[in-house]
Amino acid sequence: MAQIYDTLFRGLISLLVLFIITKIIGRKQVSQLTLFDYVIGISIGNFAAEMTINLESKEILGTIAVIEFGLIAYIVSFFTMKSFKLRKLFTGPPTTLIDKGEIIYENLKKVHFDINDLLQELRINGYFDINDVEYALMEANGEVSVLAKSMYQTVKLKDLNIKQSDEGLVANLIIDSTLMDNNLKNAHKTKKWLDKELKIKGYNNYDNILLATLDKNEKIVVYEKNYEKKDNVLN
């Protein structure tokens, strides 16, 4: 019974200390955490859990560890607000995934993204056709920000009293050099037709094709696996 009371007491101390440290660090949501914030959060959580469950450990040692990491996080946050170099070191700049409509394949690999991950993030942002995207940046917290091409940055159709036409979904026919047979079939096209169209564009095989899309007007757009590494456009 004494162990139960001890565990409850330790749990209350852990909760109180975590609450105070969180108030000091700030109210960032999980989606706003940088890699450094994430590591600090995991470490503090581990210390608090160890202090609560491991009855052989001293409460004061766990409390000191939590406070230490909390203070480190606060100090880093304070100085990164004042120093650009420190902010770049701990937070890092955004990474360009699409630059002027071109997929930066090398940067995709740098952030451990494949083409399916990129397409998913674009859909989450409301872009079902990658051809509409001018820029896509991965922020320091892992979120992807998207800027549409200027021709798609128009006023709302309802403001002009114009009836909107059905754009339809874009079919991804080739993803990472692999033919998507089901997508090709759903688009009512054959491999022979696709190979012919790609050959016209100068592609005799799929080896250097990162993505090939087909819209409702039967326009094929090809994105190559360019290995030219481009710098981040923002600091």
C-alpha positions in Angstrom: 0.0 0.0 0.0 2.9 2.3 0.8 4.2 1.8 -2.8 0.8 2.9 -4.2 0.8 6.1 -2.1 4.4 6.7 -3.1 3.6 6.3 -6.8 0.6 8.7 -6.5 2.7 11.2 -4.7 5.5 11.0 -7.3 2.9 11.3 -10.1 1.6 14.5 -8.6 5.1 16.0 -8.3 5.9 15.0 -11.9 2.6 16.6 -13.1 3.2 19.7 -11.1 6.8 20.1 -12.4 5.8 19.4 -16.0 3.0 22.0 -15.8 5.4 24.6 -14.5 8.1 23.8 -17.1 5.5 23.9 -19.9 4.3 27.3 -18.7 7.9 28.5 -18.8 8.8 27.0 -22.2 5.6 28.1 -24.0 2.4 26.8 -25.5 3.5 25.5 -28.8 1.2 22.8 -30.3 2.7 19.5 -31.4 2.5 20.6 -35.1 4.6 23.7 -34.2 7.4 21.8 -32.5 10.8 21.9 -34.1 13.1 18.9 -34.0 14.9 20.3 -31.0 11.6 21.0 -29.1 10.5 17.4 -29.9 13.7 15.9 -28.5 13.4 18.1 -25.3 9.8 17.1 -24.9 10.6 13.4 -25.2 13.4 13.6 -22.7 11.4 15.5 -20.1 8.6 13.0 -20.5 11.0 10.1 -19.9 12.4 11.8 -16.8 9.0 12.4 -15.4 7.9 8.8 -16.1 11.0 7.4 -14.5 10.6 9.6 -11.5 7.0 8.4 -11.1 7.4 4.6 -11.7 10.9 3.8 -10.5 10.3 3.9 -6.7 14.0 3.2 -6.1 15.0 6.5 -7.7 15.0 9.8 -5.7 12.3 12.3 -6.6 14.7 15.2 -6.3 17.0 13.7 -9.0 14.1 13.3 -11.5 12.9 16.8 -10.7 16.3 18.3 -11.2 16.6 16.6 -14.6 13.2 17.9 -15.7 14.0 21.4 -14.6 17.4 21.2 -16.3 16.0 20.3 -19.7 13.2 22.8 -19.3 15.6 25.6 -18.6 17.8 24.5 -21.6 14.7 24.7 -23.8 13.8 28.1 -22.4 17.4 29.4 -22.8 17.7 28.1 -26.4 14.2 29.6 -27.3 15.3 33.0 -25.8 18.6 33.2 -27.6 17.2 31.9 -31.0 14.7 34.8 -30.9 17.7 37.2 -30.8 20.3 35.4 -33.0 19.7 34.4 -36.6 22.7 32.0 -36.6 21.4 30.2 -33.5 17.9 30.1 -35.0 19.3 28.6 -38.2 21.3 26.0 -36.1 18.5 24.8 -33.8 15.4 25.4 -36.0 16.8 25.3 -39.6 15.4 27.0 -42.7 12.6 25.6 -44.8 13.5 23.1 -47.5 12.3 23.7 -51.1 10.4 20.7 -52.4 8.9 22.3 -55.5 10.6 25.3 -57.1 8.9 27.2 -60.0 6.8 24.1 -60.7 9.8 21.8 -60.7 10.1 18.9 -58.1 13.5 19.1 -56.4 14.2 15.4 -56.1 17.4 15.8 -54.2 15.6 17.8 -51.5 12.8 15.2 -51.3 15.5 12.6 -50.4 17.1 15.1 -47.9 13.8 15.3 -45.9 13.1 11.6 -46.4 10.0 12.2 -48.5 9.0 10.1 -51.5 6.7 11.3 -54.3 3.7 9.8 -52.6 4.4 11.7 -49.4 4.6 14.9 -51.4 1.4 14.2 -53.3 -0.4 13.5 -50.1 0.7 16.8 -48.5 -0.4 18.7 -51.6 -3.8 17.1 -51.4 -4.1 18.0 -47.7 -3.3 21.6 -48.8 -6.1 21.4 -51.4 -4.1 20.8 -54.5 -5.1 17.6 -56.3 -3.1 18.6 -59.4 0.6 19.1 -58.8 0.7 21.1 -62.0 -1.1 23.9 -60.2 1.8 24.3 -57.7 4.5 26.9 -58.1 6.3 26.4 -54.8 6.1 23.9 -52.0 8.3 24.3 -48.9 8.8 22.0 -45.9 8.9 24.2 -42.8 11.1 23.5 -39.8 8.2 21.8 -38.0 7.6 19.4 -40.8 4.5 21.1 -42.2 4.4 21.7 -46.0 3.4 25.2 -47.2 2.2 25.5 -50.8 2.0 28.5 -53.2 -0.2 28.0 -56.3 0.9 29.3 -59.7 -0.2 32.9 -60.4 -2.8 31.8 -63.0 -4.6 29.9 -60.2 -4.4 32.8 -57.7 -7.6 34.3 -59.0 -10.7 35.8 -57.3 -13.3 33.4 -56.3 -15.7 32.3 -59.1 -18.7 33.1 -56.9 -17.5 36.7 -56.7 -17.6 37.0 -60.5 -20.9 35.0 -60.7 -19.2 32.5 -63.0 -20.3 28.9 -63.0 -17.4 26.6 -62.1 -16.6 23.7 -64.4 -15.7 20.3 -63.2 -11.9 20.0 -63.3 -11.8 16.3 -62.5 -8.9 14.5 -60.8 -5.5 14.2 -62.3 -4.3 10.6 -62.9 -0.8 9.7 -61.7 0.3 7.3 -64.4 4.0 6.9 -63.3 5.3 7.3 -59.8 9.0 7.0 -59.1 9.7 5.2 -62.4 6.9 2.7 -61.8 3.8 2.4 -64.0 0.5 2.6 -62.2 -1.5 0.0 -64.1 -4.8 0.7 -62.3 -4.5 4.4 -62.8 -3.8 3.9 -66.5 -6.8 1.5 -66.8 -9.1 4.0 -64.9 -8.0 6.7 -67.4 -9.0 4.3 -70.2 -5.5 4.3 -71.7 -3.1 1.6 -72.6 0.6 1.2 -71.9 1.2 1.3 -75.7 -0.5 4.7 -75.9 1.4 6.0 -72.9 4.8 4.8 -74.2 4.1 6.4 -77.5 3.2 9.8 -75.9 6.3 9.6 -73.7 8.5 8.8 -76.7 7.2 11.9 -78.4 8.4 13.9 -75.3 11.8 12.2 -75.5 11.4 9.4 -73.0 12.2 5.9 -74.2 11.8 4.4 -70.7 10.6 5.3 -67.2 14.0 5.3 -65.5 14.4 9.1 -65.1 10.6 9.8 -64.6 9.7 10.8 -61.0 6.1 11.5 -61.8 3.9 11.6 -64.9 0.4 12.9 -64.7 -2.6 12.9 -67.1 -5.4 15.5 -66.8 -8.9 15.4 -68.2 -7.8 17.1 -71.4 -5.3 14.2 -71.9 -2.3 16.5 -71.3 0.7 14.6 -69.9 3.1 16.4 -67.6 6.4 14.7 -66.7 8.6 15.5 -63.8 12.1 14.1 -64.0 14.4 12.9 -61.3 16.7 15.9 -61.4 19.7 15.3 -59.1 20.7 19.0 -59.0 20.5 20.0 -55.4 19.0 23.5 -54.9 19.4 25.6 -51.9 16.6 26.7 -49.7 14.8 29.8 -51.0 14.2 31.1 -47.4 16.3 31.5 -44.4 
